[in-house]
Amino acid sequence: MTIDDVMSTVEASERWGVSINALSQNFRGRVKNGFKEGEFRKSGKVWLVTRQGMERLYGKKGIVN
């Protein structure tokens, strides 16, 4: 895993076209079969998510431009 494999919810939302609110609900455990331990964490006030977690849940869309 590299630094490019970890992103903020804003970046993940833009890359995958998923709302920030949907990601937030997922982080809080309100989505069945959502992110697994190690695929997300909070750093200060910012939620971070891995590319692996996004691809597992939402498919391989998050191409870096």
mmCIF file of N, CA and C in Angstrom:
data_model
loop_
_atom_site.group_PDB
_atom_site.id
_atom_site.type_symbol
_atom_site.label_atom_id
_atom_site.label_comp_id
_atom_site.label_asym_id
_atom_site.label_seq_id
_atom_site.Cartn_x
_atom_site.Cartn_y
_atom_site.Cartn_z
ATOM 1 N N MET A 1 0.850 -1.177 0.000
ATOM 2 C CA MET A 1 0.000 0.000 0.000
ATOM 3 C C MET A 1 0.895 1.240 0.000
ATOM 4 N N THR A 2 0.516 2.227 -0.787
ATOM 5 C CA THR A 2 1.250 3.490 -0.846
ATOM 6 C C THR A 2 0.354 4.617 -0.354
ATOM 7 N N ILE A 3 0.913 5.790 -0.252
ATOM 8 C CA ILE A 3 0.154 6.962 0.188
ATOM 9 C C ILE A 3 -1.001 7.249 -0.770
ATOM 10 N N ASP A 4 -0.849 6.885 -2.037
ATOM 11 C CA ASP A 4 -1.911 7.092 -3.020
ATOM 12 C C ASP A 4 -3.099 6.160 -2.799
ATOM 13 N N ASP A 5 -2.943 5.147 -1.956
ATOM 14 C CA ASP A 5 -4.016 4.202 -1.688
ATOM 15 C C ASP A 5 -4.887 4.620 -0.508
ATOM 16 N N VAL A 6 -4.605 5.784 0.078
ATOM 17 C CA VAL A 6 -5.392 6.309 1.193
ATOM 18 C C VAL A 6 -5.882 7.694 0.798
ATOM 19 N N MET A 7 -7.162 7.965 1.032
ATOM 20 C CA MET A 7 -7.722 9.259 0.626
ATOM 21 C C MET A 7 -8.779 9.729 1.609
ATOM 22 N N SER A 8 -9.086 11.008 1.537
ATOM 23 C CA SER A 8 -10.145 11.583 2.365
ATOM 24 C C SER A 8 -11.504 11.198 1.782
ATOM 25 N N THR A 9 -12.547 11.405 2.559
ATOM 26 C CA THR A 9 -13.892 11.116 2.059
ATOM 27 C C THR A 9 -14.256 12.024 0.896
ATOM 28 N N VAL A 10 -13.762 13.252 0.896
ATOM 29 C CA VAL A 10 -14.045 14.176 -0.205
ATOM 30 C C VAL A 10 -13.466 13.617 -1.503
ATOM 31 N N GLU A 11 -12.210 13.195 -1.459
ATOM 32 C CA GLU A 11 -11.564 12.637 -2.642
ATOM 33 C C GLU A 11 -12.256 11.344 -3.088
ATOM 34 N N ALA A 12 -12.546 10.451 -2.148
ATOM 35 C CA ALA A 12 -13.213 9.192 -2.481
ATOM 36 C C ALA A 12 -14.590 9.459 -3.079
ATOM 37 N N SER A 13 -15.306 10.405 -2.512
ATOM 38 C CA SER A 13 -16.634 10.761 -3.003
ATOM 39 C C SER A 13 -16.568 11.234 -4.453
ATOM 40 N N GLU A 14 -15.598 12.077 -4.761
ATOM 41 C CA GLU A 14 -15.440 12.590 -6.120
ATOM 42 C C GLU A 14 -15.038 11.485 -7.088
ATOM 43 N N ARG A 15 -14.115 10.619 -6.691
ATOM 44 C CA ARG A 15 -13.625 9.569 -7.578
ATOM 45 C C ARG A 15 -14.683 8.518 -7.898
ATOM 46 N N TRP A 16 -15.480 8.141 -6.895
ATOM 47 C CA TRP A 16 -16.446 7.058 -7.081
ATOM 48 C C TRP A 16 -17.873 7.547 -7.293
ATOM 49 N N GLY A 17 -18.122 8.827 -7.130
ATOM 50 C CA GLY A 17 -19.471 9.344 -7.297
ATOM 51 C C GLY A 17 -20.420 8.898 -6.202
ATOM 52 N N VAL A 18 -19.888 8.700 -5.000
ATOM 53 C CA VAL A 18 -20.673 8.302 -3.831
ATOM 54 C C VAL A 18 -20.748 9.510 -2.905
ATOM 55 N N SER A 19 -21.905 9.769 -2.331
ATOM 56 C CA SER A 19 -22.025 10.954 -1.476
ATOM 57 C C SER A 19 -21.176 10.815 -0.208
ATOM 58 N N ILE A 20 -20.726 11.941 0.277
ATOM 59 C CA ILE A 20 -19.959 11.968 1.522
ATOM 60 C C ILE A 20 -20.820 11.443 2.667
ATOM 61 N N ASN A 21 -22.109 11.751 2.641
ATOM 62 C CA ASN A 21 -23.020 11.268 3.675
ATOM 63 C C ASN A 21 -23.098 9.743 3.668
ATOM 64 N N ALA A 22 -23.143 9.134 2.481
ATOM 65 C CA ALA A 22 -23.193 7.669 2.388
ATOM 66 C C ALA A 22 -21.930 7.050 2.980
ATOM 67 N N LEU A 23 -20.784 7.656 2.685
ATOM 68 C CA LEU A 23 -19.530 7.154 3.245
ATOM 69 C C LEU A 23 -19.521 7.308 4.760
ATOM 70 N N SER A 24 -19.979 8.440 5.243
ATOM 71 C CA SER A 24 -20.024 8.707 6.680
ATOM 72 C C SER A 24 -20.906 7.693 7.407
ATOM 73 N N GLN A 25 -22.058 7.393 6.833
ATOM 74 C CA GLN A 25 -22.956 6.399 7.425
ATOM 75 C C GLN A 25 -22.270 5.037 7.480
ATOM 76 N N ASN A 26 -21.522 4.726 6.448
ATOM 77 C CA ASN A 26 -20.802 3.462 6.371
ATOM 78 C C ASN A 26 -19.743 3.386 7.468
ATOM 79 N N PHE A 27 -18.981 4.455 7.663
ATOM 80 C CA PHE A 27 -17.940 4.473 8.688
ATOM 81 C C PHE A 27 -18.521 4.254 10.072
ATOM 82 N N ARG A 28 -19.711 4.741 10.275
ATOM 83 C CA ARG A 28 -20.346 4.644 11.595
ATOM 84 C C ARG A 28 -21.062 3.305 11.810
ATOM 85 N N GLY A 29 -20.923 2.382 10.854
ATOM 86 C CA GLY A 29 -21.489 1.056 11.013
ATOM 87 C C GLY A 29 -22.964 0.955 10.712
ATOM 88 N N ARG A 30 -23.501 1.928 10.015
ATOM 89 C CA ARG A 30 -24.937 1.932 9.722
ATOM 90 C C ARG A 30 -25.270 1.264 8.389
ATOM 91 N N VAL A 31 -24.245 0.713 7.736
ATOM 92 C CA VAL A 31 -24.445 0.030 6.456
ATOM 93 C C VAL A 31 -24.035 -1.426 6.621
ATOM 94 N N LYS A 32 -24.955 -2.325 6.315
ATOM 95 C CA LYS A 32 -24.666 -3.750 6.423
ATOM 96 C C LYS A 32 -23.601 -4.134 5.395
ATOM 97 N N ASN A 33 -22.638 -4.950 5.811
ATOM 98 C CA ASN A 33 -21.535 -5.392 4.946
ATOM 99 C C ASN A 33 -20.728 -4.222 4.386
ATOM 100 N N GLY A 34 -20.497 -3.230 5.219
ATOM 101 C CA GLY A 34 -19.763 -2.042 4.810
ATOM 102 C C GLY A 34 -18.260 -2.229 4.936
ATOM 103 N N PHE A 35 -17.571 -1.123 5.195
ATOM 104 C CA PHE A 35 -16.120 -1.164 5.323
ATOM 105 C C PHE A 35 -15.692 -2.085 6.457
ATOM 106 N N LYS A 36 -14.583 -2.749 6.250
ATOM 107 C CA LYS A 36 -14.012 -3.632 7.256
ATOM 108 C C LYS A 36 -12.936 -2.889 8.039
ATOM 109 N N GLU A 37 -12.599 -3.427 9.199
ATOM 110 C CA GLU A 37 -11.537 -2.855 10.016
ATOM 111 C C GLU A 37 -10.263 -2.753 9.176
ATOM 112 N N GLY A 38 -9.601 -1.612 9.255
ATOM 113 C CA GLY A 38 -8.377 -1.396 8.501
ATOM 114 C C GLY A 38 -8.597 -0.730 7.152
ATOM 115 N N GLU A 39 -9.859 -0.584 6.735
ATOM 116 C CA GLU A 39 -10.152 0.076 5.466
ATOM 117 C C GLU A 39 -10.507 1.545 5.649
ATOM 118 N N PHE A 40 -10.682 1.980 6.879
ATOM 119 C CA PHE A 40 -10.994 3.383 7.157
ATOM 120 C C PHE A 40 -10.546 3.733 8.569
ATOM 121 N N ARG A 41 -10.360 5.020 8.807
ATOM 122 C CA ARG A 41 -10.083 5.508 10.152
ATOM 123 C C ARG A 41 -10.261 7.020 10.168
ATOM 124 N N LYS A 42 -10.355 7.562 11.350
ATOM 125 C CA LYS A 42 -10.487 8.996 11.509
ATOM 126 C C LYS A 42 -9.155 9.560 11.959
ATOM 127 N N SER A 43 -8.718 10.633 11.310
ATOM 128 C CA SER A 43 -7.488 11.332 11.665
ATOM 129 C C SER A 43 -7.865 12.768 11.996
ATOM 130 N N GLY A 44 -7.916 13.072 13.288
ATOM 131 C CA GLY A 44 -8.404 14.387 13.697
ATOM 132 C C GLY A 44 -9.884 14.477 13.356
ATOM 133 N N LYS A 45 -10.238 15.433 12.511
ATOM 134 C CA LYS A 45 -11.632 15.595 12.093
ATOM 135 C C LYS A 45 -11.897 15.014 10.711
ATOM 136 N N VAL A 46 -10.895 14.385 10.120
ATOM 137 C CA VAL A 46 -11.002 13.885 8.749
ATOM 138 C C VAL A 46 -11.076 12.362 8.721
ATOM 139 N N TRP A 47 -12.070 11.836 8.013
ATOM 140 C CA TRP A 47 -12.158 10.393 7.783
ATOM 141 C C TRP A 47 -11.274 10.046 6.601
ATOM 142 N N LEU A 48 -10.529 8.955 6.731
ATOM 143 C CA LEU A 48 -9.679 8.449 5.659
ATOM 144 C C LEU A 48 -10.162 7.060 5.281
ATOM 145 N N VAL A 49 -10.028 6.731 4.009
ATOM 146 C CA VAL A 49 -10.479 5.432 3.512
ATOM 147 C C VAL A 49 -9.451 4.907 2.516
ATOM 148 N N THR A 50 -9.324 3.599 2.450
ATOM 149 C CA THR A 50 -8.363 3.004 1.525
ATOM 150 C C THR A 50 -9.003 2.742 0.164
ATOM 151 N N ARG A 51 -8.156 2.743 -0.856
ATOM 152 C CA ARG A 51 -8.613 2.388 -2.194
ATOM 153 C C ARG A 51 -9.187 0.962 -2.186
ATOM 154 N N GLN A 52 -8.541 0.069 -1.454
ATOM 155 C CA GLN A 52 -8.999 -1.318 -1.365
ATOM 156 C C GLN A 52 -10.442 -1.389 -0.868
ATOM 157 N N GLY A 53 -10.743 -0.640 0.172
ATOM 158 C CA GLY A 53 -12.099 -0.636 0.715
ATOM 159 C C GLY A 53 -13.109 -0.063 -0.269
ATOM 160 N N MET A 54 -12.749 1.029 -0.930
ATOM 161 C CA MET A 54 -13.645 1.637 -1.917
ATOM 162 C C MET A 54 -13.885 0.693 -3.081
ATOM 163 N N GLU A 55 -12.833 0.058 -3.571
ATOM 164 C CA GLU A 55 -12.989 -0.865 -4.701
ATOM 165 C C GLU A 55 -13.812 -2.087 -4.309
ATOM 166 N N ARG A 56 -13.631 -2.570 -3.094
ATOM 167 C CA ARG A 56 -14.388 -3.725 -2.641
ATOM 168 C C ARG A 56 -15.881 -3.420 -2.599
ATOM 169 N N LEU A 57 -16.234 -2.221 -2.126
ATOM 170 C CA LEU A 57 -17.640 -1.872 -1.974
ATOM 171 C C LEU A 57 -18.264 -1.239 -3.214
ATOM 172 N N TYR A 58 -17.495 -0.434 -3.940
ATOM 173 C CA TYR A 58 -18.073 0.374 -5.026
ATOM 174 C C TYR A 58 -17.497 0.090 -6.412
ATOM 175 N N GLY A 59 -16.577 -0.847 -6.514
ATOM 176 C CA GLY A 59 -15.999 -1.183 -7.817
ATOM 177 C C GLY A 59 -14.750 -0.395 -8.128
ATOM 178 N N LYS A 60 -14.093 -0.768 -9.218
ATOM 179 C CA LYS A 60 -12.815 -0.150 -9.595
ATOM 180 C C LYS A 60 -13.048 1.056 -10.494
ATOM 181 N N LYS A 61 -13.450 2.168 -9.880
ATOM 182 C CA LYS A 61 -13.715 3.385 -10.641
ATOM 183 C C LYS A 61 -12.730 4.489 -10.339
ATOM 184 N N GLY A 62 -12.117 4.492 -9.194
ATOM 185 C CA GLY A 62 -11.347 5.627 -8.708
ATOM 186 C C GLY A 62 -10.007 5.814 -9.385
ATOM 187 N N ILE A 63 -10.025 6.127 -10.659
ATOM 188 C CA ILE A 63 -8.792 6.343 -11.407
ATOM 189 C C ILE A 63 -8.204 7.698 -11.056
ATOM 190 N N VAL A 64 -6.912 7.717 -10.761
ATOM 191 C CA VAL A 64 -6.226 8.974 -10.461
ATOM 192 C C VAL A 64 -5.912 9.673 -11.766
ATOM 193 N N ASN A 65 -6.280 10.956 -11.870
ATOM 194 C CA ASN A 65 -5.994 11.739 -13.089
ATOM 195 C C ASN A 65 -4.615 12.312 -13.059
#
